[in-house]
Short mmCIF file of C-alpha atoms and ligand atoms in Angstrom, two decimals:
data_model
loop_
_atom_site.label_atom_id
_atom_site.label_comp_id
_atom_site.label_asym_id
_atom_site.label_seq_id
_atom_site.Cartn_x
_atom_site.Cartn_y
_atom_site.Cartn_z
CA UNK A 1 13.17 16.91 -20.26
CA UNK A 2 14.52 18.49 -17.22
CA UNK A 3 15.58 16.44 -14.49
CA UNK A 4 12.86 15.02 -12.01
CA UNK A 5 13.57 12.90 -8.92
CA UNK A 6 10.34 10.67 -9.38
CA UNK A 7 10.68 10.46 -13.45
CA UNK A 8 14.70 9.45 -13.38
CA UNK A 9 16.68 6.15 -12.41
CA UNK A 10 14.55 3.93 -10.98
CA UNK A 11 11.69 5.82 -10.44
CA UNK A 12 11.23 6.62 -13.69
CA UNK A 13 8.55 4.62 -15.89
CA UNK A 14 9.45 1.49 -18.19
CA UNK A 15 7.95 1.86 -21.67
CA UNK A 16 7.44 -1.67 -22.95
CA UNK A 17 5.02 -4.32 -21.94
CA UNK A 18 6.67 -7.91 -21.47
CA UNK A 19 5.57 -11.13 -21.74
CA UNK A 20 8.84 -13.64 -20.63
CA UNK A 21 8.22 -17.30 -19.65
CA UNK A 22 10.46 -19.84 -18.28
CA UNK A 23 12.52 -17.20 -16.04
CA UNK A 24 16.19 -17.90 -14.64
CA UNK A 25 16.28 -18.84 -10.65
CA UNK A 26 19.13 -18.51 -8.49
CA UNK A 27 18.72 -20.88 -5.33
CA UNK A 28 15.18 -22.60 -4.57
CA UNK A 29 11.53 -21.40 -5.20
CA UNK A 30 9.94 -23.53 -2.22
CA UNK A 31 7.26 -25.88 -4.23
CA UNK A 32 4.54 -25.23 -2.42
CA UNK A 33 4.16 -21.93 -3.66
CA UNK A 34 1.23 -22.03 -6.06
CA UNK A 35 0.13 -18.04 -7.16
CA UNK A 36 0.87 -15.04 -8.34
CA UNK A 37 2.94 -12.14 -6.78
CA UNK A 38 1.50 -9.36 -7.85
CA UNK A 39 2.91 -5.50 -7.59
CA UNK A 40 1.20 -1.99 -8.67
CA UNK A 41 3.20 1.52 -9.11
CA UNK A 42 3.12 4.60 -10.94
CA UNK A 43 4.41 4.77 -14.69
CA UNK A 44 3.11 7.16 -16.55
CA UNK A 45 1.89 6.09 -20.40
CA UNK A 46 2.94 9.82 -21.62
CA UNK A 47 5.76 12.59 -20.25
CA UNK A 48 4.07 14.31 -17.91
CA UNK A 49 4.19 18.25 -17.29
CA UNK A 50 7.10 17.77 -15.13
CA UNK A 51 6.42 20.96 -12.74
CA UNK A 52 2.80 19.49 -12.16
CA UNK A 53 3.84 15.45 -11.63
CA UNK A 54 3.86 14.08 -8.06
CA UNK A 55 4.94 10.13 -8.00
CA UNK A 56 1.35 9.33 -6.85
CA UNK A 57 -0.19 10.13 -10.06
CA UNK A 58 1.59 8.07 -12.21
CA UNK A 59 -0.64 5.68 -14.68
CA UNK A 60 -0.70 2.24 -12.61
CA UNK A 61 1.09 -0.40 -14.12
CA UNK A 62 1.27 -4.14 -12.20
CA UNK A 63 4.38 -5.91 -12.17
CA UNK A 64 3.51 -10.04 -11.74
CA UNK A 65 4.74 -13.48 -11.60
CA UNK A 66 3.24 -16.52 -11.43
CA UNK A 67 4.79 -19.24 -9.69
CA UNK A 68 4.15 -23.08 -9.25
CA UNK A 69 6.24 -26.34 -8.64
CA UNK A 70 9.88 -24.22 -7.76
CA UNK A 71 9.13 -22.48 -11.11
CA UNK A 72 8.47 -18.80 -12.15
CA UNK A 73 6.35 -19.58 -15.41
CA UNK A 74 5.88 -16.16 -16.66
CA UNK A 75 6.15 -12.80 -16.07
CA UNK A 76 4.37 -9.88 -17.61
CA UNK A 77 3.77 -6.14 -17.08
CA UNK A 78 0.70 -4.58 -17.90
CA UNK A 79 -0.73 -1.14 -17.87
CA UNK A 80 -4.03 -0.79 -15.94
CA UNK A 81 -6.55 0.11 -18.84
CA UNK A 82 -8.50 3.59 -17.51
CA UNK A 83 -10.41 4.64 -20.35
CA UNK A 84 -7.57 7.44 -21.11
CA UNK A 85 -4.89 4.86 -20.93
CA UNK A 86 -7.52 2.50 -23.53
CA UNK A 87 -7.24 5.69 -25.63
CA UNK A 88 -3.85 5.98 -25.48
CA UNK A 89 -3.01 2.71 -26.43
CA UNK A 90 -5.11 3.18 -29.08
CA UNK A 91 -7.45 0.25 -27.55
CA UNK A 92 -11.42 0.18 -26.97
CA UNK A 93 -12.20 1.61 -23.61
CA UNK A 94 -13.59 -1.20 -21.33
CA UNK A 95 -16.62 -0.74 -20.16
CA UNK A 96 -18.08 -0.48 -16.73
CA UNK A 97 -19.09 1.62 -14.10
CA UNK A 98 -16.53 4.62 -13.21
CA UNK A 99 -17.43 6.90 -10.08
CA UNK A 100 -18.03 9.90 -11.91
CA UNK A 101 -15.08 11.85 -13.61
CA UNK A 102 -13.40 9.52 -11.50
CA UNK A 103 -11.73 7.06 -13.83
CA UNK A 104 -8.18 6.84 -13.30
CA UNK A 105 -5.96 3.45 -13.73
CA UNK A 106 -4.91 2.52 -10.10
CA UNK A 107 -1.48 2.69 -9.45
CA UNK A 108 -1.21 1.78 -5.70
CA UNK A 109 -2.08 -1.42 -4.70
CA UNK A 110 -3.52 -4.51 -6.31
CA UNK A 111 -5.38 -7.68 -4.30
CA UNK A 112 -7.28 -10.67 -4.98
CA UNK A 113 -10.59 -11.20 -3.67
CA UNK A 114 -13.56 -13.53 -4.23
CA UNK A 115 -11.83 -14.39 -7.21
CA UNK A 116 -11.45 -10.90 -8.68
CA UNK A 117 -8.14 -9.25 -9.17
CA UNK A 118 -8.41 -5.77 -8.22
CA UNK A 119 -5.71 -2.69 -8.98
CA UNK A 120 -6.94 -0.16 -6.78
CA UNK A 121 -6.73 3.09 -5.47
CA UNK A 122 -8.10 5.90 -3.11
CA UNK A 123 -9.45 9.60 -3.51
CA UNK A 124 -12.79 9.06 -5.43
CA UNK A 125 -11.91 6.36 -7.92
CA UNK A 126 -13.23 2.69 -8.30
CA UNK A 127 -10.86 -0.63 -8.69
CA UNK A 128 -10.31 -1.93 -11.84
CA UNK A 129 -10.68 -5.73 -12.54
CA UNK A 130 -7.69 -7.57 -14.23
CA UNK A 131 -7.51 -11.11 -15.26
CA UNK A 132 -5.57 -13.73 -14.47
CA UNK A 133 -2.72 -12.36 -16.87
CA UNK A 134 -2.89 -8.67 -15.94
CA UNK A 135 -5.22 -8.03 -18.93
CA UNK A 136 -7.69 -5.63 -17.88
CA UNK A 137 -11.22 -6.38 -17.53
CA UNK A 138 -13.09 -3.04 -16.40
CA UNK A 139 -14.19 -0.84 -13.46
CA UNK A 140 -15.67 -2.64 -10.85
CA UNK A 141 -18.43 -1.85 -8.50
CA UNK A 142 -18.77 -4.88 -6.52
CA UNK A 143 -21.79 -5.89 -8.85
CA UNK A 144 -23.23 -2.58 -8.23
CA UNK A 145 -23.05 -2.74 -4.39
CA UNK A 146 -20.13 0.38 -3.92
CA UNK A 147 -21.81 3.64 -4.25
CA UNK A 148 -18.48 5.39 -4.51
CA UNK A 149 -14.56 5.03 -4.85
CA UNK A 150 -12.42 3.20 -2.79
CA UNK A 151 -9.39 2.37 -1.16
CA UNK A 152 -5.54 1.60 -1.80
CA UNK A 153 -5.52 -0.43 1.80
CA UNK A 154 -9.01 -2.84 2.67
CA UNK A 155 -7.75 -5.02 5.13
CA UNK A 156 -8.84 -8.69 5.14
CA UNK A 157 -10.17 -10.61 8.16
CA UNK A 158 -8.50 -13.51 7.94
CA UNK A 159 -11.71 -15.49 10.36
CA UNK A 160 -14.62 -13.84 8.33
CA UNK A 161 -13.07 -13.73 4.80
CA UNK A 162 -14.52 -10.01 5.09
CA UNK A 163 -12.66 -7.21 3.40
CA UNK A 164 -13.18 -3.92 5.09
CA UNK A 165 -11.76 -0.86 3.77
CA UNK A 166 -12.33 3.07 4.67
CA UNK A 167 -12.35 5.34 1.74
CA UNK A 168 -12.28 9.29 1.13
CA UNK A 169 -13.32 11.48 -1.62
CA UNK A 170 -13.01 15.35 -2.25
CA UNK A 171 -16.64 15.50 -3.55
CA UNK A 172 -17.92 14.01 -0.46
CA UNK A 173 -16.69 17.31 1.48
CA UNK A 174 -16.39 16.29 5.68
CA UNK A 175 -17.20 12.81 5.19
CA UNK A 176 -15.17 9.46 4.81
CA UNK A 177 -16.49 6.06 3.73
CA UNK A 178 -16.21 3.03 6.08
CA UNK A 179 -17.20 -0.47 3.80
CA UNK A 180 -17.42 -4.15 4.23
CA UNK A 181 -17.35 -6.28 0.98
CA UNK A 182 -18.26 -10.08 2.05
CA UNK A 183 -16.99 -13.19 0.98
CA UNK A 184 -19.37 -13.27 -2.03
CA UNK A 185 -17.35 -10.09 -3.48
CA UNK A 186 -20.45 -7.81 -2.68
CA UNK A 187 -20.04 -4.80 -0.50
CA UNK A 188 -22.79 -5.55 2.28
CA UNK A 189 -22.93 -2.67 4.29
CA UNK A 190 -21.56 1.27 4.37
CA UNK A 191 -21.49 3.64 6.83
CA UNK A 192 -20.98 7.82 6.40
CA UNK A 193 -18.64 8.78 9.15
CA UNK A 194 -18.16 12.98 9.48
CA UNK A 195 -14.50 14.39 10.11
CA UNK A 196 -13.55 17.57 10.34
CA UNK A 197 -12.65 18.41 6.82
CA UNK A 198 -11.65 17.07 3.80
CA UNK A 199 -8.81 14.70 4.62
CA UNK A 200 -6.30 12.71 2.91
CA UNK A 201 -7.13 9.17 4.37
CA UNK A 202 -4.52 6.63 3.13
CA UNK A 203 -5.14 3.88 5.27
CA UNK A 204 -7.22 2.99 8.27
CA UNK A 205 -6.51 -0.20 10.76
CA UNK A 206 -9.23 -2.85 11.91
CA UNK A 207 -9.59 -4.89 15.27
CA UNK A 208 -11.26 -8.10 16.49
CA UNK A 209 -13.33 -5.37 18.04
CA UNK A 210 -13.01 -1.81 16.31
CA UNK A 211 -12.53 0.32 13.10
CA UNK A 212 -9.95 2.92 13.53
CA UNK A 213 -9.82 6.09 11.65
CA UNK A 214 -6.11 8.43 11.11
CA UNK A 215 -8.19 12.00 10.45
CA UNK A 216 -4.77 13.65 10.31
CA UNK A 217 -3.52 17.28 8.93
CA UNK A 218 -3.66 16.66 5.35
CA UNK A 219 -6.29 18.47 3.22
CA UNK A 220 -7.70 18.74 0.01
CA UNK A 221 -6.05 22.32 -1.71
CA UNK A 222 -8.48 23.35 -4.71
CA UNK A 223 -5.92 25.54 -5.83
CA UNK A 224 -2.91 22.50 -6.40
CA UNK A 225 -6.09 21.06 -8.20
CA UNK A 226 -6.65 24.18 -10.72
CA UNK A 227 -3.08 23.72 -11.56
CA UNK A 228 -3.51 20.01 -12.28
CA UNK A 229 -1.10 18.70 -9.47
CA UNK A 230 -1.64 16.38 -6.52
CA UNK A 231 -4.37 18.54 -5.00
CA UNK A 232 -3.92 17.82 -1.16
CA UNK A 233 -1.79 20.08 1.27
CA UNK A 234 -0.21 20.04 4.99
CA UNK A 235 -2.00 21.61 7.55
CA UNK A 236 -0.86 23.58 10.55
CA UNK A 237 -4.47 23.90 11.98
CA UNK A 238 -6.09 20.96 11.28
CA UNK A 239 -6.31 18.97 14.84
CA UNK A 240 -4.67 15.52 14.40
CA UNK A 241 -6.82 12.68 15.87
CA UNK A 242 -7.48 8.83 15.79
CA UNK A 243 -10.92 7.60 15.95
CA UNK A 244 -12.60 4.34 16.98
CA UNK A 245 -16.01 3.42 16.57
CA UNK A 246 -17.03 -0.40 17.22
CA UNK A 247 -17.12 -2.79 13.75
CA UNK A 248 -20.83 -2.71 13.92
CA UNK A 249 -21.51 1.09 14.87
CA UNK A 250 -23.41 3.22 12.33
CA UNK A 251 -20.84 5.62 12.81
CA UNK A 252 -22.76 8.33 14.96
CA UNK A 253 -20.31 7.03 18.56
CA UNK A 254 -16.83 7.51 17.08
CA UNK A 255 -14.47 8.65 19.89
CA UNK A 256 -11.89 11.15 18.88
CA UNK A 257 -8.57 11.08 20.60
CA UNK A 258 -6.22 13.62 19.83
CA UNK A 259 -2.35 12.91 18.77
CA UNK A 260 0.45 14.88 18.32
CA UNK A 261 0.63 16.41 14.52
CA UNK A 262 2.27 13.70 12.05
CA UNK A 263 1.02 11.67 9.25
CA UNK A 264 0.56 8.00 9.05
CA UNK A 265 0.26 6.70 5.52
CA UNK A 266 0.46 3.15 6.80
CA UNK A 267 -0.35 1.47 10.04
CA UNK A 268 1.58 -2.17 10.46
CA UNK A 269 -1.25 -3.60 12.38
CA UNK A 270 -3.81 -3.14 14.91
CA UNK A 271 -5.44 -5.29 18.01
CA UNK A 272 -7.27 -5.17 20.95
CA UNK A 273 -5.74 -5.39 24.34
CA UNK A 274 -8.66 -5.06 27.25
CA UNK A 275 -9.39 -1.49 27.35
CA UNK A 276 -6.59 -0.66 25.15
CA UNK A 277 -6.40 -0.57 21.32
CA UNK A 278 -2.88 -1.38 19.78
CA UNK A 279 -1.71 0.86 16.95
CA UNK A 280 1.30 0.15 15.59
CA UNK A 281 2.00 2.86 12.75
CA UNK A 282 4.67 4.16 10.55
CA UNK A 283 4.76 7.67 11.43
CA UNK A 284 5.76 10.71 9.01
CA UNK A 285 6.66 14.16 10.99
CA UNK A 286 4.64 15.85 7.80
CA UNK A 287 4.04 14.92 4.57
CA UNK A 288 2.59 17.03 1.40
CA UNK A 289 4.40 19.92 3.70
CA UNK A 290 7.00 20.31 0.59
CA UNK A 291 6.46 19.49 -3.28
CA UNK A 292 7.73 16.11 -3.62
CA UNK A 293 7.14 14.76 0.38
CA UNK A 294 10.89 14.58 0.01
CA UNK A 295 13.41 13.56 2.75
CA UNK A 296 12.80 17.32 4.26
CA UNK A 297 9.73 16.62 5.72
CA UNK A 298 11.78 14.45 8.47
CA UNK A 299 12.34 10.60 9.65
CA UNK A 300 9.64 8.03 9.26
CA UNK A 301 9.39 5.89 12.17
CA UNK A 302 7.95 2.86 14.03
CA UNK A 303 6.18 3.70 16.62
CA UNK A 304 3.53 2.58 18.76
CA UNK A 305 0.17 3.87 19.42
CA UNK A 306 -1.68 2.99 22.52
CA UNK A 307 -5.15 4.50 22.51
CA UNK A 308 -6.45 3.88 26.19
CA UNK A 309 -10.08 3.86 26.14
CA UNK A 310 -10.80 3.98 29.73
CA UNK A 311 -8.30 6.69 30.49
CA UNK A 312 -9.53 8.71 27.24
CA UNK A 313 -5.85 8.75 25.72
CA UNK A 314 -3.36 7.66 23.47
CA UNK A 315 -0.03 7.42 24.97
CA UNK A 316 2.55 7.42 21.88
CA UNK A 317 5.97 5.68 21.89
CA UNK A 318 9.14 4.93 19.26
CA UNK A 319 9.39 1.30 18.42
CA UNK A 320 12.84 1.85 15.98
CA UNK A 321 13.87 5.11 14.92
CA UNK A 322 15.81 4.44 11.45
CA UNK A 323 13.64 5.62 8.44
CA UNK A 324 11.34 3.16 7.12
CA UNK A 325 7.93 2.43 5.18
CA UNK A 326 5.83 -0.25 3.65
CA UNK A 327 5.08 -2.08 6.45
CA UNK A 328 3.74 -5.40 6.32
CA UNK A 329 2.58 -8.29 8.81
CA UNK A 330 1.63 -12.17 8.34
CA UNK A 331 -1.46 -11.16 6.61
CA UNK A 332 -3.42 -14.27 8.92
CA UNK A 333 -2.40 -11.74 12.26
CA UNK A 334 -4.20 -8.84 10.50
CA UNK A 335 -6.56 -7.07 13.13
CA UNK A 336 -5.41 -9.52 15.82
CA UNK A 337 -2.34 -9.40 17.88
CA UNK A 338 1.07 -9.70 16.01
CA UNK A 339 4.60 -10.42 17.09
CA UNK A 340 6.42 -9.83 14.24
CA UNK A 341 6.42 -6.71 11.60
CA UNK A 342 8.54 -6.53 8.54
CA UNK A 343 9.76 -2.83 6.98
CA UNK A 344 11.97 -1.41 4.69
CA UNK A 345 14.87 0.78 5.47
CA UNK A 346 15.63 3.78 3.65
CA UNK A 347 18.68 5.86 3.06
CA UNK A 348 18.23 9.78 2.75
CA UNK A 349 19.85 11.59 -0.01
CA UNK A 350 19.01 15.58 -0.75
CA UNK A 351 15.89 14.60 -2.75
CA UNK A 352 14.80 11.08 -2.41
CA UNK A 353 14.66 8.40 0.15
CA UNK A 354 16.26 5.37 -1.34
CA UNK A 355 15.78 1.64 0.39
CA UNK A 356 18.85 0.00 1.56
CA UNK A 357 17.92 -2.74 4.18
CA UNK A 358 15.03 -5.21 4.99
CA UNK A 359 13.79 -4.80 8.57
CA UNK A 360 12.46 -7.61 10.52
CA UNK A 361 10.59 -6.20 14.21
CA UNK A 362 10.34 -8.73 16.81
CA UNK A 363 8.19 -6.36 18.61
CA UNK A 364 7.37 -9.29 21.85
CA UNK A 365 11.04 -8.72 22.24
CA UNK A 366 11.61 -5.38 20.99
CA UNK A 367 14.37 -6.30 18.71
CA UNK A 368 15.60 -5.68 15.16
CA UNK A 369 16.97 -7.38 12.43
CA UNK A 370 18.48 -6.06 9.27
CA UNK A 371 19.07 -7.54 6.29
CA UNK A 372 21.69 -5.44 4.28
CA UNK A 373 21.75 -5.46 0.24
CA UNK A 374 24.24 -4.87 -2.28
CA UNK A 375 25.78 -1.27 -3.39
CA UNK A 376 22.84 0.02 -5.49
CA UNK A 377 20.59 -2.91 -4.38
CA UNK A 378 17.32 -1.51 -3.71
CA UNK A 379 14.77 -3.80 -1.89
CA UNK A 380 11.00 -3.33 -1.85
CA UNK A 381 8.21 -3.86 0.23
CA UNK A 382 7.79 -7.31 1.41
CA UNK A 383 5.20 -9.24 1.27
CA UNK A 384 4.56 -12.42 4.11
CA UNK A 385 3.45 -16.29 2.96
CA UNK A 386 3.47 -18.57 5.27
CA UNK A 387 5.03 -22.31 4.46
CA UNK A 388 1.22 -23.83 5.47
CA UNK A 389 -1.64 -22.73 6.52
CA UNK A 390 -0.79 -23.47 10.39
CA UNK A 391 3.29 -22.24 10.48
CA UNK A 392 3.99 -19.89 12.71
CA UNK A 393 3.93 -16.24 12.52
CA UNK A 394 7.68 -15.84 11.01
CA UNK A 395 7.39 -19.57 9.49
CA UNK A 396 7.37 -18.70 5.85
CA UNK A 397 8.96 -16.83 2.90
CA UNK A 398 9.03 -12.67 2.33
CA UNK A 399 9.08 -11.38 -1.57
CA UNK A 400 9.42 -8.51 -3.04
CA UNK A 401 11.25 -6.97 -5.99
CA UNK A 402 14.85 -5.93 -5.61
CA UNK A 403 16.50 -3.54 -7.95
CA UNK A 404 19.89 -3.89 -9.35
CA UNK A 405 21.50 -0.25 -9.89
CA UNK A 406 24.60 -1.82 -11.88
CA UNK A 407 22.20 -3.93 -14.30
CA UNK A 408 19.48 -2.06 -14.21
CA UNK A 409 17.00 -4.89 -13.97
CA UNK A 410 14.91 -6.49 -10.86
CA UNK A 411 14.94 -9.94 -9.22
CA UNK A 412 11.57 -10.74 -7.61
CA UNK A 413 13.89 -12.45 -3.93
CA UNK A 414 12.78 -14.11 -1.61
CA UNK A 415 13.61 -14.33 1.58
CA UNK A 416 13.54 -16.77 4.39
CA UNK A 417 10.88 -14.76 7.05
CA UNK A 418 12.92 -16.31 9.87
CA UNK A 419 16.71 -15.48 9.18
CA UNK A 420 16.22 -12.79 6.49
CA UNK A 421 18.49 -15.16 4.26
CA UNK A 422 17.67 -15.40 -0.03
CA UNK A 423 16.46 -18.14 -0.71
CA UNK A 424 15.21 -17.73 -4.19
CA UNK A 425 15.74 -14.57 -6.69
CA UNK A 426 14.08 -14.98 -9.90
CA UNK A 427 15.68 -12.95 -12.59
CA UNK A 428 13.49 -10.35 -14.58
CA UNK A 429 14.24 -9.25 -18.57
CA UNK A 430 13.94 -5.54 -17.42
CA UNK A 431 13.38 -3.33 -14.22
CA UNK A 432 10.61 -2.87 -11.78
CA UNK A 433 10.48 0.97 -11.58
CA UNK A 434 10.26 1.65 -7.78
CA UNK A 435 6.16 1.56 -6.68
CA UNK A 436 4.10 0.88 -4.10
CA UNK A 437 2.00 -2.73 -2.65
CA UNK A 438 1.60 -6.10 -4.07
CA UNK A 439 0.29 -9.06 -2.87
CA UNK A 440 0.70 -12.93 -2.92
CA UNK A 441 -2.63 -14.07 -4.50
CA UNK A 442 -2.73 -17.80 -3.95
CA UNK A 443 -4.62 -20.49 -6.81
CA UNK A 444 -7.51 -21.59 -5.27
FE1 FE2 B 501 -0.05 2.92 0.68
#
């Protein structure tokens, strides 16, 4: 197979599903830590055509381990179970209500909410439910209540238990979706909000206050889709804007302010500051510009967004300037203000961005941390839990998978969220090819 930078080393996929129990630590899993982490990514169940594969369409397989009393009990790896995938495995396809020709097994991002576990994704297809043990349960609708796809990136409110989420969809032409699913795990209100074409909308942020939209140059290319790749393309026309429209508008009063071109596949975190909204974004120069969105397309940054409603605005400023992604926050600051922002710092080769360092932002005092690996160490996004339910903001652990390029396996480490110290790795029996978002999903 000729050589691909997203289907060698690391990225590549892993080929076996594992069950292992009883796992090797190295320093302390802090007791109170009574879940699952849980992480989704791209492995594709067959070679794909190599000239057509982009790393985002990769068959989603989650990664988890479930931890309780300073132990990891098990860990297992698990295909999500599309009905092509079912096939594949030679397996009965679950059933359940796909969006259409929709049905694709998520591969960037899986959550836990009113007691579902969800792997999910964006651009027209639905979650799928997993249990407990990864096993896959079916596409889910929200008990009927989503009329459409969904999202990689709902955000929770941690006061209303709501999860709100804005979703995009090539067959819904100029439009975007903007959803709230309640606490009961039914989606209890949508609303149809017009752009100016058909955008690539990764993410979105919420506020106390607003919803805030990132309708930003990258468009849907129906000719990448007759040749059966990624089908969404830079554009040098399209006006890049950020919208806000209050939580409870019916989306006819969004106000559009324009930005300099970029793309933002992931905001940190968003608040409300008097007249001002608070955007704090990782921010891409271009992306889909070049086939593989490689290291070409420019520096990621931090940088901050500060959308001045009064003044009609957004005044844009660099936070850190060393090229980074998968930003996370304490996931209990989410919509409100934040102090602290964790990232991870990559180094840039000729084809591929490869993580190096763990960044911690104190962004009150506009500081950095860094917390260096190994040669060939290669950390991944980090994921916040705080030590109680009233700790403060940095008062608690980050985990995330790291791997190991000279043993070619993956510790799930965690780190101390105050000094960026290990305090726990828990050894795996095989790698974690490199992916995308996890979650901690607490027993309740
Ligand atoms: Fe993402």
């Amino acid at each position: 197979m000729p050589r691909h930078p997203y289907l060698d080393g690391n990225f590549g996929p892993v080929h076996e599903e594992v069950t292992a129990t009883e796992l090797a630590v190295t320093g302390t899993l802090p007791a109170h830590l009574d879940g699952r982490y849980l992480r989704n990514g791209p492995n594709p169940i067959e070679v794909p055509d190599p000239d057509a594969y982009h790393w985002f369409m990769g068959t989603g397989m989650v990664h988890g381990l479930r931890l309780r009393d300073g132990k990891a009990e098990w860990y297992r790896n698990r295909w999500v179970r599309s009905g092509d995938v079912a096939r594949k495995l030679g397996e009965p396809v679950r059933p359940g209500p796909t969006h259409g020709d929709m049905d694709f097994a998520p591969n960037t991002h899986v959550i836990g909410h009113a007691g579902r576990t969800l792997a999910i994704v964006e651009a027209g297809s639905r979650p799928y439910e997993l249990t407990d043990d990864l096993d896959t349960v079916g596409p889910c609708d929200f008990d009927g209540t989503l009329p459409g796809g969904y999202t990689a990136h709902p955000k929770l409110d941690p006061v209303t238990g709501e999860l709100h989420a804005m979703s995009y969809f090539w067959g819904w032409g100029d439009k975007v979706q903007y959803s709230v699913i309640g606490t009961d795990g039914r989606v209890r209100r949508t609303v149809d909000i017009d752009v100016n074409g058909p955008v690539m909308m990764h993410d979105f942020s919420l506020t106390e206050d607003h919803v805030v939209l990132y309708d930003l140059p990258v468009l849907f290319d129906l000719d990448k889709a007759m040749t059966g790749t990624l089908p969404y393309t830079w554009s040098d026309e399209y006006q890049a804007r950020v919208g806000v429209m209050g939580r409870e508008s019916d989306g006819s009063d969004v106000r559009w302010f324009d930005v300099e071109p970029c793309y933002v596949y992931h905001p940190l975190n968003a608040y409300d500051d008097g007249d001002r909204v608070v955007l704090d974004v990782v921010r891409h120069p271009k992306t889909f510009a070049t086939r593989h969105n490689g290291p070409d397309e420019g520096v990621t940054t931090l940088d901050r967004w500060t959308v001045d409603l009064a003044a009609g605005k957004v005044i844009e400023e660099r936070l850190h300037d060393r090229a980074q992604e998968f930003p996370r926050v304490d996931e209990r600051v989410v919509s409100r203000p934040h102090r602290y922002g964790y990232t991870v710092g990559f180094e840039l080769t000729d084809e591929l961005q490869l993580s190096n360092v763990v960044m911690k932002h104190d962004l009150a005092k506009r500081t950095t941390e860094t917390r260096a690996f190994g040669e060939d160490q290669r950390p991944a996004e980090m994921v916040f839990v705080p030590d109680s339910p009233d700790a403060g903001e940095d008062e608690g652990v980050l985990m995330g998978y790291v791997y190991d390029g000279d043993t070619d396996r993956s510790d799930l480490v965690v780190l101390d969220a105050g000094t960026l110290e290990t305090v726990a790795a828990v050894h795996l029996p095989q790698r974690v090819p490199f992916g995308f978002h996890g979650s901690w999903v607490p027993t309740v």
